[in-house]
Amino acid sequence: MAVSVSRKKPRWSKKTQANELGFFYSFLARILLKLPAAVFLLVFIYIWSSSTTVISGSVVHLCVSSRKLSNLYCLSAGTQPGFQIPVSLVNQSSSTVNTGAKEVADFDVKSLVPTLSDSSSFRNEGGNGEETSDSDNESSVVAVNDSSDNGGDAKMFEDAFREVEQLLQVHRSWISDSSNSTCEGRGIYVYDLPTKFNKDLLAQCGDMIPWENFCRFLSNDALGEPIHKLGRGWHHTHQYSLEPIFHARVLKHPCRVYDQNAARLFYVPYYGGLDILRWHFKNVSDDVKDSLALDLVRWLESQGPWYRNLGKDHVFVLGKISWDFRRNDKSSWGTRLLELSEMQNPVKLLIERQPWHANDIGIPHPTYFHPQTDDDIVTWQLKAIKSKRRSLVSFAGAARPGSSDSIRSVLIEQCLSTSNDCKFLNCTSGQCDRPESIVELFLESEFCLQPTGDSPTRKSVFDSLVSGCIPVLFDPFTAYYQYPWHFPASHDKYSVFIDKEEVRKKSVDVVERLMKIPDRERENMRRYIVYELLPGLVYGDLNSKFDKFQDAFSISINNLLARVGRLNDV
């Protein structure tokens, strides 16, 4: 018997269909409602994984992956320079210090008072309300209310500037005036530190910057990758590479000795800047940040030479600014290395010094140029001199809209308002990550604007000088109070100074003022920069050998040896 099977689908009741459709729409609605939350979660995870937040006081800095490694902002976020006013100066004479040439402060000191009160919060040296005593009879310091504008505070500021000038005179008195043709009595001992203080820090380079591998900047003995387009000796050198660069040069110095008793100078190869940088983007306690510095001091105290001159014949080279090593109670940034009592006597070479500390010495930021011979320097000097300066003014940087103290927006506005007289290289576009772009811009410019950034000094000042571009400075702490071994007291030989308060109030048009400087004066400044200053502003490579010139490394070492020589002869 045949069985008939119907292929017709069963008919559902309207009630059943309604229930099924209701379930479907309800399920779809739940998915759609959760979709924005899921998208938000994914976006949040992406931003969190490619950014970091640095909290400094009441300011929150968010650094995302679009900020490149060569951009100072993220690497210096949280840096809050705290200028310290020596209390002993209040009753001192206000007589002007004679530098032997032109006065260091040939600008109006009173006009510079806002430089301190606007950009800093004054604090006690010890960071805990206690006064400390430094070597060379440095003055103790005291907290000052920067909101006051009475005559007493103005007098204190004026006297504080004069102490800076006096310390610069002291530093210049240490400059070596000998030919240094022999190493007799000039032995340099390099401590063989446990590797955790230097080599192990280099090994952590891949974990220092969340969005980029820092290790590529430490290749070629920390000079970075070669830049063939710019010629022999040019490298993509990072601004914080000074510690391993200096260490490598000291190891090959002809006056290096292996007997502590034959040494005049003791070099401590601690990479303190890299120690700070490895914690920059991590949420760790202050005890963790300070642990390696404290270990170093304990290790040095176990060494016999440390007590021979109470540490005064020891030198540290630190590749970050002084404030990064002077953490106070109001900030979580940096370490307290230079606040330690044991660290007051040694000499500290830094890319930015604390102006009122006699044993803080400023030395140049590492540039991209690392010559190996005298010929390398001469070749570049000729190129810089012969370069066609097509633009009157240039500025490589970015605005700081979140900083009320910054004059960058005003400078950018003035620059862009001119037709062909000023060129602006916007660093937010990523072009400043290419050294070729910066150097080529400076080679084609008469003047280079150098406003302050997160701190008073700027690597770009040295990039402009090496390119023969006259730097225009707006704050005396950018260069005049920083580098007594490498810059002359007469700052108008190599730079133009315009008070940043004039710029902020828009009472001066910077481009128009620079136009008024005669061609002959510009040429004289450029020739002085290129032929007199340039060789001493660059660090030669590991195998460099100079007969005619002294580079930044040689100047620093020779002056250090002259300094400790006087200590031992007393």
Coordinates of C-alpha atoms in Angstrom, one line a residue:
M1 CA 0.0 0.0 0.0
A2 CA 1.4 3.3 -1.1
V3 CA 1.8 5.9 1.6
S4 CA 1.5 9.5 0.5
V5 CA 3.9 11.9 2.2
S6 CA 3.1 15.5 1.9
R7 CA 6.0 17.9 1.2
K8 CA 4.0 20.9 2.2
K9 CA 5.4 22.7 5.3
P10 CA 3.1 22.7 8.2
R11 CA 1.3 26.0 8.7
W12 CA 2.1 27.7 12.0
S13 CA -0.5 29.6 13.8
K14 CA -0.4 33.3 13.9
K15 CA 0.2 33.2 17.6
T16 CA 3.3 30.9 17.2
Q17 CA 4.7 33.2 14.5
A18 CA 4.2 36.3 16.7
N19 CA 6.0 34.6 19.5
E20 CA 8.9 33.6 17.3
L21 CA 9.2 37.1 15.8
G22 CA 9.0 38.6 19.2
F23 CA 11.9 36.4 20.4
F24 CA 13.9 37.3 17.3
Y25 CA 13.4 41.1 17.7
S26 CA 14.1 40.8 21.4
F27 CA 17.4 38.9 20.8
L28 CA 18.4 41.4 18.1
A29 CA 17.7 44.4 20.3
R30 CA 19.8 42.9 23.1
I31 CA 22.7 42.5 20.6
L32 CA 22.3 46.1 19.3
L33 CA 22.2 47.5 22.8
K34 CA 25.4 45.7 23.7
L35 CA 27.2 46.7 20.5
P36 CA 28.1 50.3 21.5
A37 CA 29.5 49.0 24.8
A38 CA 31.6 46.4 23.0
V39 CA 32.9 49.0 20.5
F40 CA 33.7 51.3 23.4
L41 CA 35.5 48.5 25.2
L42 CA 37.6 47.6 22.1
V43 CA 38.5 51.3 21.6
F44 CA 39.4 51.6 25.2
I45 CA 41.6 48.5 25.1
Y46 CA 43.4 49.8 22.0
I47 CA 44.1 53.2 23.5
W48 CA 45.2 51.7 26.8
S49 CA 47.5 49.3 25.1
S50 CA 49.1 52.0 22.9
S51 CA 49.3 54.9 25.3
T52 CA 50.4 55.8 28.8
T53 CA 49.3 58.3 31.3
V54 CA 51.8 60.3 33.3
I55 CA 50.4 62.1 36.4
S56 CA 52.5 65.0 37.7
G57 CA 50.9 67.0 40.4
S58 CA 47.5 68.0 39.1
V59 CA 48.4 67.5 35.5
V60 CA 47.6 64.4 33.5
H61 CA 49.7 63.7 30.4
L62 CA 48.3 61.2 27.9
C63 CA 50.9 60.0 25.5
V64 CA 49.5 57.9 22.6
S65 CA 51.4 55.9 20.0
S66 CA 51.3 58.8 17.5
R67 CA 53.8 60.6 19.6
K68 CA 57.2 59.5 18.3
L69 CA 60.2 58.6 20.3
S70 CA 62.1 61.7 19.3
N71 CA 59.3 63.9 20.6
L72 CA 60.3 65.4 24.0
Y73 CA 56.8 65.7 25.3
C74 CA 56.1 62.1 26.3
L75 CA 59.6 61.3 27.4
S76 CA 59.7 64.5 29.6
A77 CA 56.1 64.5 30.7
G78 CA 55.9 65.1 34.4
T79 CA 59.1 67.0 34.5
Q80 CA 58.5 70.1 36.5
P81 CA 61.6 72.2 37.0
G82 CA 61.7 73.7 40.5
F83 CA 64.2 76.5 40.6
Q84 CA 65.7 76.9 44.1
I85 CA 66.5 80.3 45.5
P86 CA 69.6 80.5 47.8
V87 CA 68.4 82.1 51.0
S88 CA 71.8 83.5 51.9
L89 CA 71.7 85.9 48.9
V90 CA 69.0 88.1 50.3
N91 CA 71.4 90.3 52.3
Q92 CA 74.3 90.1 49.8
S93 CA 75.6 93.0 47.8
S94 CA 73.9 93.5 44.5
S95 CA 77.1 94.5 42.8
T96 CA 77.4 93.1 39.2
V97 CA 79.7 90.2 38.6
N98 CA 82.4 90.9 36.0
T99 CA 82.9 87.9 33.8
G100 CA 86.1 89.2 32.3
A101 CA 84.6 90.0 28.9
K102 CA 81.0 91.1 28.6
E103 CA 78.7 90.6 31.6
V104 CA 76.7 87.4 31.5
A105 CA 73.5 89.1 32.4
D106 CA 73.6 92.1 30.0
F107 CA 69.9 92.0 29.9
D108 CA 67.6 93.4 32.6
V109 CA 67.6 91.0 35.5
K110 CA 64.3 92.2 36.8
S111 CA 62.7 91.4 33.5
L112 CA 63.6 87.8 34.0
V113 CA 61.9 87.4 37.3
P114 CA 58.8 85.9 35.6
T115 CA 61.0 83.2 34.3
L116 CA 61.2 81.8 37.8
S117 CA 57.8 82.6 39.2
D118 CA 55.8 81.4 36.2
S119 CA 57.5 78.1 35.5
S120 CA 58.5 76.7 38.9
S121 CA 57.3 75.9 42.4
F122 CA 60.0 76.7 44.9
R123 CA 60.8 74.0 47.4
N124 CA 63.4 73.1 50.0
E125 CA 66.5 71.4 48.7
G126 CA 66.0 68.3 50.7
G127 CA 62.4 67.9 49.5
N128 CA 61.3 67.3 53.1
G129 CA 61.7 70.8 54.7
E130 CA 65.3 70.1 55.7
E131 CA 68.2 72.2 54.6
T132 CA 71.2 70.5 53.1
S133 CA 74.8 71.6 52.7
D134 CA 76.6 71.1 49.4
S135 CA 80.3 71.2 48.5
D136 CA 82.2 74.3 47.6
N137 CA 80.2 76.2 50.2
E138 CA 76.9 76.1 48.3
S139 CA 74.1 78.0 49.9
S140 CA 71.2 76.4 51.6
V141 CA 67.8 77.1 50.0
V142 CA 64.4 77.9 51.3
A143 CA 60.8 77.7 49.9
V144 CA 59.6 81.0 48.5
N145 CA 56.1 82.1 47.8
D146 CA 56.0 82.8 44.1
S147 CA 52.8 84.7 44.3
S148 CA 54.4 87.6 46.1
D149 CA 55.5 90.6 44.1
N150 CA 57.0 92.8 46.8
G151 CA 60.4 94.4 46.6
G152 CA 62.0 91.9 48.9
D153 CA 61.2 89.0 46.7
A154 CA 62.3 90.9 43.6
K155 CA 65.6 91.6 45.4
M156 CA 65.9 87.9 46.2
F157 CA 65.4 87.0 42.5
E158 CA 67.9 89.5 41.4
D159 CA 70.5 88.2 43.9
A160 CA 69.8 84.6 42.9
F161 CA 70.6 85.4 39.3
R162 CA 73.9 86.9 40.4
E163 CA 74.8 83.7 42.3
V164 CA 74.2 81.8 39.0
E165 CA 76.7 84.1 37.4
Q166 CA 79.2 83.7 40.2
L167 CA 78.9 79.9 39.9
L168 CA 79.5 80.2 36.1
Q169 CA 82.7 82.1 36.9
V170 CA 83.8 79.3 39.2
H171 CA 83.1 76.7 36.4
R172 CA 85.0 78.7 33.9
S173 CA 87.9 78.9 36.3
W174 CA 88.1 75.1 36.0
I175 CA 88.7 75.3 32.2
S176 CA 92.0 73.6 31.3
D177 CA 94.6 76.0 29.8
S178 CA 97.2 73.3 29.0
S179 CA 97.9 71.4 25.8
N180 CA 97.3 68.1 27.7
S181 CA 100.0 66.4 25.6
T182 CA 100.8 64.0 28.4
C183 CA 98.9 61.8 30.8
E184 CA 101.4 62.2 33.6
G185 CA 99.4 63.0 36.8
R186 CA 96.1 62.8 34.8
G187 CA 95.0 59.2 35.3
I188 CA 91.4 58.3 34.8
Y189 CA 90.0 55.3 36.6
V190 CA 86.8 53.7 35.3
Y191 CA 84.9 51.7 37.9
D192 CA 83.9 48.2 36.8
L193 CA 80.4 48.5 38.2
P194 CA 78.1 45.5 38.5
T195 CA 76.3 45.2 35.2
K196 CA 72.9 46.1 36.8
F197 CA 74.1 49.7 36.8
N198 CA 74.7 50.0 33.1
K199 CA 74.8 47.0 30.7
D200 CA 71.7 45.4 32.1
L201 CA 69.8 48.7 31.7
L202 CA 70.8 48.7 28.0
A203 CA 69.4 45.2 27.7
Q204 CA 66.0 46.5 28.8
C205 CA 65.8 48.9 25.9
G206 CA 63.0 47.0 24.2
D207 CA 60.7 47.5 27.2
M208 CA 61.4 51.2 27.9
I209 CA 59.0 52.8 25.3
P210 CA 55.6 51.2 24.9
W211 CA 55.1 52.0 21.2
E212 CA 58.7 51.8 19.8
N213 CA 61.8 49.7 20.2
F214 CA 64.3 52.0 21.8
C215 CA 67.1 49.5 21.0
R216 CA 67.6 50.8 17.5
F217 CA 68.8 54.1 19.0
L218 CA 71.5 52.3 21.0
S219 CA 73.1 50.5 18.1
N220 CA 76.6 51.6 16.8
D221 CA 77.8 52.3 20.3
A222 CA 74.6 54.2 21.1
L223 CA 75.1 56.6 18.2
G224 CA 72.1 55.0 16.4
E225 CA 71.6 54.1 12.7
P226 CA 73.8 56.0 10.1
I227 CA 72.2 58.8 8.1
H228 CA 73.9 58.4 4.7
K229 CA 72.1 61.3 3.2
L230 CA 73.8 63.8 5.5
G231 CA 77.2 62.3 5.0
R232 CA 80.0 60.7 7.0
G233 CA 79.6 60.8 10.7
W234 CA 75.9 61.4 10.8
H235 CA 73.6 59.1 12.9
H236 CA 70.1 58.9 14.2
T237 CA 71.3 59.6 17.8
H238 CA 68.7 59.8 20.5
Q239 CA 68.8 62.8 22.9
Y240 CA 69.1 60.5 25.9
S241 CA 72.0 58.4 24.6
L242 CA 74.8 60.4 26.3
E243 CA 75.6 58.0 29.1
P244 CA 76.7 55.0 26.9
I245 CA 78.4 57.4 24.4
F246 CA 80.5 59.0 27.1
H247 CA 81.2 55.7 28.8
A248 CA 82.5 54.1 25.5
R249 CA 84.8 57.1 24.9
V250 CA 86.3 57.0 28.5
L251 CA 87.1 53.4 28.1
K252 CA 89.4 54.2 25.2
H253 CA 90.9 57.4 26.7
P254 CA 94.7 57.3 26.5
C255 CA 94.9 58.5 30.2
R256 CA 92.8 55.6 31.5
V257 CA 94.6 53.7 34.3
Y258 CA 93.8 50.4 36.0
D259 CA 95.5 51.2 39.3
Q260 CA 93.3 53.3 41.6
N261 CA 96.4 54.7 43.3
A262 CA 97.5 56.2 39.9
A263 CA 94.2 57.9 39.3
R264 CA 93.3 61.6 39.6
L265 CA 89.7 61.3 38.3
F266 CA 87.2 58.5 39.1
Y267 CA 84.5 57.9 36.5
V268 CA 81.3 56.2 37.7
P269 CA 79.6 54.6 34.6
Y270 CA 76.0 54.6 36.0
Y271 CA 73.3 55.0 33.4
G272 CA 71.0 57.0 35.7
G273 CA 69.0 58.5 32.8
L274 CA 68.1 55.0 31.4
D275 CA 67.3 53.9 35.0
I276 CA 64.7 56.7 35.1
L277 CA 63.4 56.0 31.6
R278 CA 62.7 52.3 32.2
W279 CA 60.1 53.3 34.9
H280 CA 58.7 56.3 33.0
F281 CA 55.7 54.4 31.6
K282 CA 55.2 52.0 34.5
N283 CA 53.2 52.4 37.6
V284 CA 55.8 51.6 40.3
S285 CA 56.4 53.0 43.8
D286 CA 59.0 55.6 44.6
D287 CA 61.0 52.9 46.5
V288 CA 61.4 50.9 43.3
K289 CA 62.5 54.0 41.3
D290 CA 65.1 54.9 43.9
S291 CA 66.4 51.3 44.6
L292 CA 69.2 51.2 42.0
A293 CA 70.5 54.7 42.9
L294 CA 70.7 53.7 46.6
D295 CA 72.4 50.4 45.7
L296 CA 75.0 52.4 43.7
V297 CA 75.8 54.7 46.7
R298 CA 76.2 51.7 49.0
W299 CA 78.5 50.1 46.5
L300 CA 80.7 53.2 46.1
E301 CA 80.9 53.5 49.9
S302 CA 82.5 50.1 49.9
Q303 CA 85.3 51.4 47.6
G304 CA 88.5 52.9 49.1
P305 CA 88.8 55.9 46.6
W306 CA 85.3 57.2 47.5
Y307 CA 86.7 58.5 50.8
R308 CA 90.0 59.8 49.5
N309 CA 88.5 63.2 48.7
L310 CA 85.0 62.7 50.0
G311 CA 83.8 61.9 46.5
K312 CA 85.0 65.3 45.1
D313 CA 87.2 63.5 42.5
H314 CA 84.4 61.4 41.3
V315 CA 82.3 62.2 38.2
F316 CA 78.9 61.0 37.0
V317 CA 77.6 61.6 33.5
L318 CA 73.8 61.7 33.5
G319 CA 71.9 61.9 30.2
K320 CA 68.8 63.6 31.4
I321 CA 68.0 66.9 33.0
S322 CA 68.9 67.7 36.6
W323 CA 65.2 67.9 37.7
D324 CA 64.7 64.2 36.7
F325 CA 67.1 63.3 39.5
R326 CA 65.6 65.7 42.1
R327 CA 62.2 64.3 42.8
N328 CA 60.3 66.3 45.4
D329 CA 57.3 65.4 47.6
K330 CA 54.8 67.0 45.2
S331 CA 55.8 64.8 42.2
S332 CA 56.1 61.1 41.5
W333 CA 58.4 61.7 38.6
G334 CA 62.1 60.7 38.5
T335 CA 64.4 59.6 41.3
R336 CA 66.1 61.3 44.3
L337 CA 69.6 60.5 43.2
L338 CA 70.9 64.0 43.3
E339 CA 69.1 64.8 46.5
L340 CA 71.1 62.1 48.4
S341 CA 73.6 63.6 50.8
E342 CA 76.3 61.3 49.4
M343 CA 75.9 62.8 46.0
Q344 CA 76.6 66.4 46.9
N345 CA 80.4 66.3 46.5
P346 CA 80.9 64.5 43.2
V347 CA 80.8 66.4 39.9
K348 CA 77.7 65.7 37.8
L349 CA 77.7 66.3 34.0
L350 CA 74.2 66.8 32.7
I351 CA 72.5 67.9 29.6
E352 CA 70.7 70.5 31.8
R353 CA 72.1 71.6 35.1
Q354 CA 70.5 72.9 38.3
P355 CA 71.6 76.5 38.1
W356 CA 72.4 77.0 41.8
H357 CA 74.4 73.8 42.4
A358 CA 78.2 74.3 41.9
N359 CA 78.8 70.6 41.2
D360 CA 76.2 70.4 38.4
I361 CA 77.9 71.1 35.1
G362 CA 76.0 71.4 31.8
I363 CA 77.4 69.7 28.8
P364 CA 75.9 69.6 25.2
H365 CA 73.1 67.4 24.2
P366 CA 74.3 64.8 21.8
T367 CA 73.6 65.9 18.2
Y368 CA 73.3 63.7 15.1
F369 CA 76.9 64.5 14.0
H370 CA 79.8 62.3 15.3
P371 CA 82.9 63.1 13.4
Q372 CA 85.9 60.8 13.5
T373 CA 88.7 63.0 12.2
D374 CA 89.6 66.7 11.8
D375 CA 88.8 66.4 8.1
D376 CA 85.2 65.3 9.0
I377 CA 84.8 68.5 11.0
V378 CA 86.4 70.8 8.4
T379 CA 84.3 69.2 5.6
W380 CA 81.1 69.9 7.5
Q381 CA 82.2 73.4 8.5
L382 CA 82.6 74.3 4.8
K383 CA 79.2 73.0 4.0
A384 CA 77.6 74.9 6.8
I385 CA 79.3 78.2 5.8
K386 CA 78.6 77.8 2.1
S387 CA 75.0 76.7 2.6
K388 CA 72.4 79.0 0.9
R389 CA 70.2 80.6 3.6
R390 CA 67.0 80.8 1.8
S391 CA 64.9 81.6 4.8
L392 CA 65.4 84.3 7.4
V393 CA 63.8 82.4 10.3
S394 CA 62.7 78.8 11.0
F395 CA 61.0 77.0 13.8
A396 CA 60.9 73.2 14.2
G397 CA 58.5 72.3 17.0
A398 CA 54.9 72.2 18.0
A399 CA 52.5 74.4 20.0
R400 CA 51.8 73.8 23.6
P401 CA 48.1 74.8 24.0
G402 CA 47.9 73.2 27.4
S403 CA 50.8 75.3 28.8
S404 CA 49.9 78.8 29.9
D405 CA 53.6 79.7 30.1
S406 CA 54.4 78.6 26.5
I407 CA 55.0 81.3 23.9
R408 CA 55.1 78.8 21.0
S409 CA 51.6 79.6 19.7
V410 CA 52.6 83.2 19.4
L411 CA 55.8 82.4 17.6
I412 CA 54.0 80.0 15.2
E413 CA 51.3 82.7 14.5
Q414 CA 54.0 85.3 13.8
C415 CA 55.9 82.8 11.6
L416 CA 52.9 81.8 9.5
S417 CA 51.8 85.4 9.1
T418 CA 54.9 86.1 6.9
S419 CA 55.1 85.1 3.3
N420 CA 58.6 83.8 2.7
D421 CA 60.6 85.0 5.7
C422 CA 59.8 82.2 8.1
K423 CA 59.4 78.5 7.7
F424 CA 57.6 76.3 10.3
L425 CA 58.2 72.6 10.6
N426 CA 55.3 71.2 12.5
C427 CA 56.5 68.4 14.7
T428 CA 53.0 67.0 15.2
S429 CA 53.2 65.8 11.6
G430 CA 56.1 63.4 12.3
Q431 CA 58.6 65.2 10.2
C432 CA 60.8 66.1 13.2
D433 CA 61.4 62.3 13.6
R434 CA 63.6 62.5 10.5
P435 CA 66.9 64.2 11.4
E436 CA 67.4 65.0 7.7
S437 CA 64.3 67.3 7.7
I438 CA 65.6 69.2 10.7
V439 CA 69.2 69.6 9.6
E440 CA 68.2 70.6 6.1
L441 CA 65.8 73.2 7.5
F442 CA 68.4 74.7 9.7
L443 CA 71.1 74.7 7.0
E444 CA 68.7 76.9 4.9
S445 CA 67.9 79.3 7.7
E446 CA 69.6 82.4 9.1
F447 CA 67.9 82.2 12.5
C448 CA 66.3 79.3 14.4
L449 CA 63.7 80.0 17.1
Q450 CA 64.4 78.1 20.3
P451 CA 61.6 78.5 22.8
T452 CA 61.6 76.4 25.9
G453 CA 59.7 73.1 26.1
D454 CA 59.1 70.9 29.1
S455 CA 62.3 72.3 30.6
P456 CA 64.5 75.3 29.8
T457 CA 67.1 73.6 27.6
R458 CA 66.5 72.2 24.2
K459 CA 68.5 69.7 22.0
S460 CA 67.4 71.7 19.0
V461 CA 69.7 74.6 20.1
F462 CA 72.7 72.3 19.4
D463 CA 71.2 71.0 16.2
S464 CA 70.9 74.6 14.9
L465 CA 74.4 75.6 16.0
V466 CA 75.9 72.6 14.2
S467 CA 74.0 73.6 11.1
G468 CA 75.3 77.2 11.3
C469 CA 71.8 78.6 12.2
I470 CA 71.9 81.4 14.8
P471 CA 69.7 80.4 17.7
V472 CA 67.1 82.9 19.0
L473 CA 66.6 82.3 22.7
F474 CA 63.8 83.5 25.0
D475 CA 65.0 82.3 28.4
P476 CA 68.5 82.7 29.7
F477 CA 68.3 79.2 31.3
T478 CA 68.1 77.7 27.9
A479 CA 71.9 78.2 27.3
Y480 CA 73.5 81.1 29.0
Y481 CA 73.3 79.6 32.5
Q482 CA 74.0 76.1 31.4
Y483 CA 77.2 75.4 29.5
P484 CA 80.2 77.5 30.8
W485 CA 82.7 75.0 29.3
H486 CA 81.3 75.2 25.8
F487 CA 79.7 78.6 25.4
P488 CA 81.4 82.0 25.9
A489 CA 80.3 84.5 28.5
S490 CA 79.5 86.9 25.7
H491 CA 76.3 85.2 24.5
D492 CA 75.7 87.8 21.7
K493 CA 78.6 86.2 19.8
Y494 CA 76.5 83.2 19.0
S495 CA 72.8 83.9 19.7
V496 CA 70.0 86.5 19.8
F497 CA 68.0 87.0 23.0
I498 CA 64.4 88.2 23.1
D499 CA 62.6 88.3 26.4
K500 CA 59.7 85.8 26.3
E501 CA 57.5 88.2 28.3
E502 CA 57.7 90.6 25.3
V503 CA 56.6 87.8 23.0
R504 CA 53.8 86.7 25.4
K505 CA 52.4 90.2 25.5
K506 CA 52.9 90.5 21.7
S507 CA 54.8 93.7 22.2
V508 CA 57.4 92.5 19.8
D509 CA 57.3 90.8 16.4
V510 CA 60.2 88.4 16.4
V511 CA 60.5 88.1 12.6
E512 CA 60.5 91.9 12.2
R513 CA 63.2 92.3 14.9
L514 CA 65.4 89.7 13.3
M515 CA 65.1 91.4 9.9
K516 CA 66.8 94.5 11.4
I517 CA 70.0 92.6 12.2
P518 CA 72.5 93.6 9.5
D519 CA 73.9 91.1 7.1
R520 CA 77.5 91.7 8.3
E521 CA 76.5 91.0 12.0
R522 CA 74.8 87.8 10.9
E523 CA 77.8 86.6 9.0
N524 CA 80.2 87.3 11.9
M525 CA 78.0 85.4 14.3
R526 CA 77.7 82.4 11.9
R527 CA 81.5 82.3 11.3
Y528 CA 82.0 82.3 15.1
I529 CA 79.5 79.5 15.5
V530 CA 80.9 77.3 12.8
Y531 CA 84.6 77.9 13.2
E532 CA 84.9 78.5 17.0
L533 CA 82.0 76.7 18.7
L534 CA 81.0 73.8 16.4
P535 CA 83.9 71.4 17.1
G536 CA 83.4 71.6 20.8
L537 CA 79.6 70.9 20.6
V538 CA 79.8 67.5 19.0
Y539 CA 80.8 64.1 20.3
G540 CA 83.2 62.2 18.1
D541 CA 82.5 58.5 17.5
L542 CA 84.2 55.7 19.5
N543 CA 87.3 55.6 17.2
S544 CA 87.6 59.4 16.8
K545 CA 91.1 61.0 16.8
F546 CA 91.5 64.7 16.6
D547 CA 94.7 66.7 16.4
K548 CA 93.4 70.1 15.6
F549 CA 90.1 70.2 17.5
Q550 CA 88.7 69.3 20.8
D551 CA 85.2 67.8 20.7
A552 CA 82.6 68.1 23.6
F553 CA 84.0 64.9 25.2
S554 CA 87.6 66.1 25.2
I555 CA 86.7 69.5 26.6
S556 CA 84.7 67.9 29.4
I557 CA 87.4 65.4 30.3
N558 CA 90.2 67.9 30.2
N559 CA 88.3 70.4 32.4
L560 CA 87.4 67.6 34.9
L561 CA 91.1 66.7 35.2
A562 CA 92.0 70.3 35.7
R563 CA 89.4 70.6 38.4
V564 CA 90.4 67.5 40.4
G565 CA 94.1 68.4 39.9
R566 CA 93.5 71.6 41.9
L567 CA 91.7 69.5 44.6
N568 CA 94.7 67.2 45.0
D569 CA 97.2 70.0 44.9
V570 CA 95.7 71.8 47.8

